[in-house]
PDB file of C-alpha atoms in Angstrom:
ATOM      1  CA  MET A   1     -10.619 -30.293  15.617  1.00 35.00           C
ATOM      2  CA  ARG A   2      -9.865 -32.703  12.806  1.00 42.00           C
ATOM      3  CA  LEU A   3      -7.123 -31.760  10.354  1.00 37.00           C
ATOM      4  CA  ASP A   4      -9.353 -32.231   7.299  1.00 45.00           C
ATOM      5  CA  ARG A   5     -11.830 -29.664   8.697  1.00 45.00           C
ATOM      6  CA  LEU A   6      -8.964 -27.287   9.395  1.00 39.00           C
ATOM      7  CA  TRP A   7      -7.734 -27.708   5.814  1.00 43.00           C
ATOM      8  CA  THR A   8     -11.230 -27.000   4.479  1.00 49.00           C
ATOM      9  CA  GLU A   9     -11.501 -23.906   6.617  1.00 56.00           C
ATOM     10  CA  ASP A  10      -8.097 -22.722   5.408  1.00 78.00           C
ATOM     11  CA  ARG A  11      -9.108 -23.304   1.790  1.00 81.00           C
ATOM     12  CA  LEU A  12     -12.349 -21.435   2.323  1.00 83.00           C
ATOM     13  CA  ALA A  13     -10.511 -18.534   3.977  1.00 81.00           C
ATOM     14  CA  ARG A  14      -7.996 -18.470   1.121  1.00 85.00           C
ATOM     15  CA  PHE A  15     -10.828 -18.461  -1.415  1.00 89.00           C
ATOM     16  CA  ILE A  16     -12.601 -15.605   0.370  1.00 87.00           C
ATOM     17  CA  LEU A  17      -9.395 -13.590   0.682  1.00 88.00           C
ATOM     18  CA  GLY A  18      -8.521 -14.230  -2.962  1.00 89.00           C
ATOM     19  CA  SER A  19     -11.985 -13.118  -4.030  1.00 91.00           C
ATOM     20  CA  VAL A  20     -11.746 -10.010  -1.868  1.00 91.00           C
ATOM     21  CA  LEU A  21      -8.365  -9.142  -3.419  1.00 91.00           C
ATOM     22  CA  VAL A  22      -9.645  -9.630  -6.976  1.00 93.00           C
ATOM     23  CA  VAL A  23     -12.738  -7.525  -6.289  1.00 93.00           C
ATOM     24  CA  GLY A  24     -10.588  -4.919  -4.547  1.00 92.00           C
ATOM     25  CA  GLY A  25      -8.110  -4.734  -7.402  1.00 91.00           C
ATOM     26  CA  LEU A  26     -10.837  -4.438 -10.029  1.00 93.00           C
ATOM     27  CA  ALA A  27     -12.767  -1.855  -8.002  1.00 92.00           C
ATOM     28  CA  ARG A  28      -9.632   0.268  -7.809  1.00 93.00           C
ATOM     29  CA  LEU A  29      -8.707  -0.221 -11.458  1.00 91.00           C
ATOM     30  CA  VAL A  30     -12.102   0.690 -12.950  1.00 91.00           C
ATOM     31  CA  PRO A  31     -11.951   4.449 -12.144  1.00 88.00           C
ATOM     32  CA  VAL A  32      -8.254   4.765 -13.091  1.00 88.00           C
ATOM     33  CA  ALA A  33      -8.966   6.792 -16.248  1.00 85.00           C
ATOM     34  CA  THR A  34     -12.192   8.466 -15.128  1.00 86.00           C
ATOM     35  CA  ASN A  35     -10.775  11.855 -14.119  1.00 86.00           C
ATOM     36  CA  ARG A  36      -7.999  14.043 -15.423  1.00 90.00           C
ATOM     37  CA  PHE A  37      -4.987  14.797 -13.245  1.00 92.00           C
ATOM     38  CA  HIS A  38      -5.283  16.820 -10.072  1.00 92.00           C
ATOM     39  CA  GLN A  39      -2.602  19.548  -9.869  1.00 94.00           C
ATOM     40  CA  ASP A  40      -0.468  17.490  -7.464  1.00 95.00           C
ATOM     41  CA  GLU A  41      -0.711  14.403  -9.667  1.00 95.00           C
ATOM     42  CA  ALA A  42       0.487  16.449 -12.638  1.00 95.00           C
ATOM     43  CA  LEU A  43       3.363  17.896 -10.625  1.00 95.00           C
ATOM     44  CA  TYR A  44       4.549  14.518  -9.287  1.00 96.00           C
ATOM     45  CA  SER A  45       4.238  12.978 -12.740  1.00 96.00           C
ATOM     46  CA  THR A  46       6.268  15.798 -14.271  1.00 96.00           C
ATOM     47  CA  TRP A  47       9.027  15.275 -11.731  1.00 96.00           C
ATOM     48  CA  ALA A  48       8.921  11.516 -12.314  1.00 96.00           C
ATOM     49  CA  LEU A  49       9.098  12.074 -16.068  1.00 96.00           C
ATOM     50  CA  TYR A  50      12.261  14.147 -15.650  1.00 96.00           C
ATOM     51  CA  ILE A  51      13.735  11.279 -13.629  1.00 96.00           C
ATOM     52  CA  ALA A  52      12.581   8.569 -16.057  1.00 96.00           C
ATOM     53  CA  THR A  53      13.952  10.339 -19.120  1.00 95.00           C
ATOM     54  CA  GLY A  54      17.261  11.158 -17.433  1.00 94.00           C
ATOM     55  CA  ARG A  55      16.832  14.905 -18.036  1.00 94.00           C
ATOM     56  CA  ASP A  56      17.155  15.681 -14.317  1.00 93.00           C
ATOM     57  CA  MET A  57      17.460  12.459 -12.308  1.00 92.00           C
ATOM     58  CA  LEU A  58      18.108  14.279  -9.017  1.00 92.00           C
ATOM     59  CA  LEU A  59      15.542  17.024  -9.695  1.00 92.00           C
ATOM     60  CA  ASN A  60      18.134  19.726  -9.082  1.00 91.00           C
ATOM     61  CA  GLY A  61      16.158  22.172 -11.221  1.00 91.00           C
ATOM     62  CA  PHE A  62      12.980  21.942  -9.153  1.00 90.00           C
ATOM     63  CA  PRO A  63      12.010  23.038  -5.628  1.00 90.00           C
ATOM     64  CA  VAL A  64      10.902  19.550  -4.560  1.00 92.00           C
ATOM     65  CA  ASP A  65       9.129  19.407  -1.198  1.00 90.00           C
ATOM     66  CA  LYS A  66       8.512  15.642  -1.091  1.00 92.00           C
ATOM     67  CA  PRO A  67      10.754  12.723  -0.124  1.00 95.00           C
ATOM     68  CA  PRO A  68      12.064  10.829  -3.146  1.00 94.00           C
ATOM     69  CA  LEU A  69      10.698   7.269  -2.952  1.00 97.00           C
ATOM     70  CA  PHE A  70       7.317   7.808  -4.588  1.00 97.00           C
ATOM     71  CA  LEU A  71       8.811   9.890  -7.385  1.00 97.00           C
ATOM     72  CA  TYR A  72      11.327   7.173  -8.224  1.00 97.00           C
ATOM     73  CA  VAL A  73       8.645   4.471  -8.095  1.00 98.00           C
ATOM     74  CA  LEU A  74       6.576   6.567 -10.486  1.00 97.00           C
ATOM     75  CA  ALA A  75       9.617   7.064 -12.731  1.00 97.00           C
ATOM     76  CA  LEU A  76      10.161   3.287 -12.772  1.00 97.00           C
ATOM     77  CA  PHE A  77       6.569   2.729 -13.908  1.00 98.00           C
ATOM     78  CA  PHE A  78       7.080   5.341 -16.649  1.00 97.00           C
ATOM     79  CA  LYS A  79      10.239   3.558 -17.767  1.00 97.00           C
ATOM     80  CA  LEU A  80       8.501   0.166 -17.823  1.00 97.00           C
ATOM     81  CA  PHE A  81       5.122   1.102 -19.307  1.00 97.00           C
ATOM     82  CA  GLY A  82       5.560   4.549 -20.854  1.00 95.00           C
ATOM     83  CA  PRO A  83       4.346   7.876 -19.471  1.00 95.00           C
ATOM     84  CA  SER A  84       0.598   8.415 -19.279  1.00 95.00           C
ATOM     85  CA  GLU A  85      -2.026   9.387 -16.734  1.00 95.00           C
ATOM     86  CA  VAL A  86      -3.152   5.767 -16.383  1.00 95.00           C
ATOM     87  CA  VAL A  87       0.395   4.493 -15.820  1.00 96.00           C
ATOM     88  CA  ALA A  88       0.998   7.240 -13.248  1.00 97.00           C
ATOM     89  CA  ARG A  89      -1.956   5.909 -11.272  1.00 96.00           C
ATOM     90  CA  LEU A  90      -0.967   2.223 -11.365  1.00 96.00           C
ATOM     91  CA  PRO A  91       1.371   2.410  -8.327  1.00 97.00           C
ATOM     92  CA  GLY A  92      -1.549   3.716  -6.244  1.00 96.00           C
ATOM     93  CA  VAL A  93      -3.860   0.956  -7.471  1.00 96.00           C
ATOM     94  CA  LEU A  94      -1.231  -1.690  -6.755  1.00 96.00           C
ATOM     95  CA  ALA A  95      -0.365  -0.255  -3.325  1.00 97.00           C
ATOM     96  CA  SER A  96      -4.024  -0.011  -2.325  1.00 96.00           C
ATOM     97  CA  THR A  97      -4.722  -3.592  -3.390  1.00 95.00           C
ATOM     98  CA  VAL A  98      -1.670  -4.802  -1.447  1.00 96.00           C
ATOM     99  CA  SER A  99      -2.975  -2.811   1.530  1.00 96.00           C
ATOM    100  CA  VAL A 100      -6.074  -5.026   1.594  1.00 95.00           C
ATOM    101  CA  ALA A 101      -3.854  -8.117   1.959  1.00 94.00           C
ATOM    102  CA  LEU A 102      -1.780  -6.377   4.640  1.00 96.00           C
ATOM    103  CA  VAL A 103      -4.916  -5.433   6.602  1.00 96.00           C
ATOM    104  CA  TYR A 104      -5.937  -9.088   6.465  1.00 94.00           C
ATOM    105  CA  HIS A 105      -2.517 -10.236   7.682  1.00 93.00           C
ATOM    106  CA  LEU A 106      -2.400  -7.689  10.505  1.00 96.00           C
ATOM    107  CA  ALA A 107      -5.968  -8.355  11.684  1.00 95.00           C
ATOM    108  CA  ARG A 108      -5.459 -12.123  11.501  1.00 93.00           C
ATOM    109  CA  ARG A 109      -2.349 -11.869  13.629  1.00 92.00           C
ATOM    110  CA  LEU A 110      -4.023  -9.618  16.194  1.00 94.00           C
ATOM    111  CA  TYR A 111      -7.648 -10.806  16.218  1.00 94.00           C
ATOM    112  CA  GLY A 112      -8.022 -14.064  14.276  1.00 91.00           C
ATOM    113  CA  ARG A 113      -9.228 -15.157  10.853  1.00 91.00           C
ATOM    114  CA  PRO A 114     -12.940 -14.144  11.001  1.00 91.00           C
ATOM    115  CA  THR A 115     -12.085 -10.584  12.027  1.00 93.00           C
ATOM    116  CA  ALA A 116      -9.325 -10.472   9.407  1.00 93.00           C
ATOM    117  CA  LEU A 117     -11.719 -11.454   6.622  1.00 92.00           C
ATOM    118  CA  VAL A 118     -14.209  -8.787   7.716  1.00 94.00           C
ATOM    119  CA  ALA A 119     -11.435  -6.164   7.937  1.00 95.00           C
ATOM    120  CA  ALA A 120     -10.155  -7.054   4.457  1.00 94.00           C
ATOM    121  CA  ALA A 121     -13.694  -6.909   3.037  1.00 94.00           C
ATOM    122  CA  LEU A 122     -14.334  -3.516   4.650  1.00 95.00           C
ATOM    123  CA  MET A 123     -11.033  -2.175   3.307  1.00 95.00           C
ATOM    124  CA  THR A 124     -11.898  -3.549  -0.138  1.00 95.00           C
ATOM    125  CA  LEU A 125     -15.320  -1.901  -0.179  1.00 94.00           C
ATOM    126  CA  SER A 126     -14.312   1.409   1.399  1.00 93.00           C
ATOM    127  CA  PRO A 127     -15.525   4.113  -1.018  1.00 92.00           C
ATOM    128  CA  PHE A 128     -12.764   6.483   0.065  1.00 90.00           C
ATOM    129  CA  ASN A 129     -10.122   3.831  -0.488  1.00 92.00           C
ATOM    130  CA  ILE A 130     -11.549   2.848  -3.874  1.00 93.00           C
ATOM    131  CA  LEU A 131     -11.650   6.426  -5.144  1.00 90.00           C
ATOM    132  CA  PHE A 132      -8.322   7.508  -3.641  1.00 91.00           C
ATOM    133  CA  ALA A 133      -6.342   4.481  -4.863  1.00 94.00           C
ATOM    134  CA  PRO A 134      -6.294   5.337  -8.585  1.00 94.00           C
ATOM    135  CA  THR A 135      -4.377   8.570  -8.108  1.00 95.00           C
ATOM    136  CA  ALA A 136      -0.788   9.565  -8.723  1.00 95.00           C
ATOM    137  CA  LEU A 137      -0.503  10.758  -5.125  1.00 96.00           C
ATOM    138  CA  THR A 138       1.832   9.581  -2.376  1.00 96.00           C
ATOM    139  CA  ASP A 139      -0.809   8.403   0.085  1.00 96.00           C
ATOM    140  CA  PRO A 140      -1.682   4.902  -1.207  1.00 96.00           C
ATOM    141  CA  LEU A 141       2.002   3.892  -1.149  1.00 97.00           C
ATOM    142  CA  LEU A 142       2.437   5.478   2.290  1.00 97.00           C
ATOM    143  CA  VAL A 143      -0.519   3.498   3.682  1.00 97.00           C
ATOM    144  CA  ALA A 144       0.790   0.231   2.215  1.00 97.00           C
ATOM    145  CA  LEU A 145       4.239   0.781   3.725  1.00 98.00           C
ATOM    146  CA  VAL A 146       2.842   1.723   7.149  1.00 98.00           C
ATOM    147  CA  LEU A 147       0.670  -1.400   7.120  1.00 97.00           C
ATOM    148  CA  GLY A 148       3.725  -3.427   6.087  1.00 97.00           C
ATOM    149  CA  ALA A 149       5.680  -1.980   9.016  1.00 97.00           C
ATOM    150  CA  LEU A 150       2.808  -2.830  11.373  1.00 97.00           C
ATOM    151  CA  CYS A 151       2.697  -6.417  10.069  1.00 96.00           C
ATOM    152  CA  LEU A 152       6.444  -6.809  10.608  1.00 96.00           C
ATOM    153  CA  ALA A 153       6.282  -5.206  14.058  1.00 96.00           C
ATOM    154  CA  VAL A 154       3.650  -7.655  15.325  1.00 95.00           C
ATOM    155  CA  GLU A 155       5.912 -10.487  14.161  1.00 94.00           C
ATOM    156  CA  GLY A 156       8.830  -9.004  16.119  1.00 93.00           C
ATOM    157  CA  ARG A 157      10.965  -8.421  13.023  1.00 95.00           C
ATOM    158  CA  TRP A 158      12.318  -5.100  14.208  1.00 96.00           C
ATOM    159  CA  THR A 159      15.074  -4.564  11.634  1.00 96.00           C
ATOM    160  CA  ARG A 160      12.668  -5.077   8.748  1.00 97.00           C
ATOM    161  CA  THR A 161      10.082  -2.973  10.565  1.00 97.00           C
ATOM    162  CA  GLY A 162      12.582  -0.120  10.721  1.00 96.00           C
ATOM    163  CA  VAL A 163      13.447  -0.445   7.045  1.00 97.00           C
ATOM    164  CA  VAL A 164       9.799  -0.441   5.921  1.00 98.00           C
ATOM    165  CA  ALA A 165       8.890   2.404   8.315  1.00 97.00           C
ATOM    166  CA  GLY A 166      11.842   4.331   6.874  1.00 97.00           C
ATOM    167  CA  LEU A 167      10.525   3.684   3.369  1.00 98.00           C
ATOM    168  CA  ALA A 168       7.162   5.053   4.494  1.00 98.00           C
ATOM    169  CA  ALA A 169       8.859   8.255   5.657  1.00 97.00           C
ATOM    170  CA  ALA A 170      10.802   8.339   2.367  1.00 97.00           C
ATOM    171  CA  THR A 171       7.449   8.284   0.583  1.00 97.00           C
ATOM    172  CA  LYS A 172       5.843  11.105   2.543  1.00 96.00           C
ATOM    173  CA  GLN A 173       7.088  13.014   5.581  1.00 95.00           C
ATOM    174  CA  GLN A 174       3.949  12.138   7.531  1.00 95.00           C
ATOM    175  CA  GLY A 175       5.197   8.554   7.634  1.00 95.00           C
ATOM    176  CA  LEU A 176       7.163   9.606  10.714  1.00 96.00           C
ATOM    177  CA  PHE A 177       3.891  10.228  12.582  1.00 96.00           C
ATOM    178  CA  PHE A 178       3.126   6.500  12.408  1.00 96.00           C
ATOM    179  CA  LEU A 179       6.295   5.429  14.240  1.00 96.00           C
ATOM    180  CA  PRO A 180       4.691   5.533  17.725  1.00 96.00           C
ATOM    181  CA  LEU A 181       1.823   3.376  16.446  1.00 96.00           C
ATOM    182  CA  VAL A 182       4.185   0.857  14.825  1.00 96.00           C
ATOM    183  CA  ILE A 183       6.363   0.622  17.937  1.00 95.00           C
ATOM    184  CA  GLY A 184       3.357   0.477  20.277  1.00 95.00           C
ATOM    185  CA  VAL A 185       1.602  -2.272  18.336  1.00 94.00           C
ATOM    186  CA  GLY A 186       4.821  -4.283  18.066  1.00 93.00           C
ATOM    187  CA  LEU A 187       5.638  -3.963  21.763  1.00 93.00           C
ATOM    188  CA  GLY A 188       2.033  -4.679  22.733  1.00 91.00           C
ATOM    189  CA  GLU A 189       2.003  -7.869  20.697  1.00 88.00           C
ATOM    190  CA  ALA A 190       5.374  -8.886  22.132  1.00 83.00           C
ATOM    191  CA  ALA A 191       4.056  -8.378  25.670  1.00 85.00           C
ATOM    192  CA  THR A 192       0.898 -10.323  24.881  1.00 82.00           C
ATOM    193  CA  GLY A 193       2.896 -13.149  23.305  1.00 69.00           C
ATOM    194  CA  ALA A 194       5.191 -13.318  26.337  1.00 61.00           C
ATOM    195  CA  ASN A 195       2.222 -13.994  28.654  1.00 55.00           C
TER     196      ASN A 195
END
């Protein structure tokens, strides 16, 4: 294959991926202010507000049943942009949009560029993903971190994989359930690459 054709294909793939990411980000941003807070969103935002304002940075006055990472990310967004329902949902929108890029990277590494573009497009257009992203819930960040750990595992970067998988568990306890998948995918890719 000639290098100029390869460059054209790469540019086309980059254009498609860029378009998919823009569409995905906009699709997730549009419903950000459509609904009022769910009870859990209000609770997490209240905790994050206590952290952001310095009134109770360790949440000693609350029976918190969640790991701390998401709450501190939310508090950071409140510090940077001010507390509001829309700002509370921005980490989810950002994490979900990044997840589309991570799905592309993972699928490209495992199955090639055409499959990766289809996977990214399907993730972008997933109604569940679009509607769940603009929430102040832990799940969009958890998914992004698990996908990040999977991407690092297939590259054989085990220390970074462990750090990102740990961050996933620090976002939501269920992040621990993904460890066998992360390890299995990483070891499977290592075995395939060795052959």
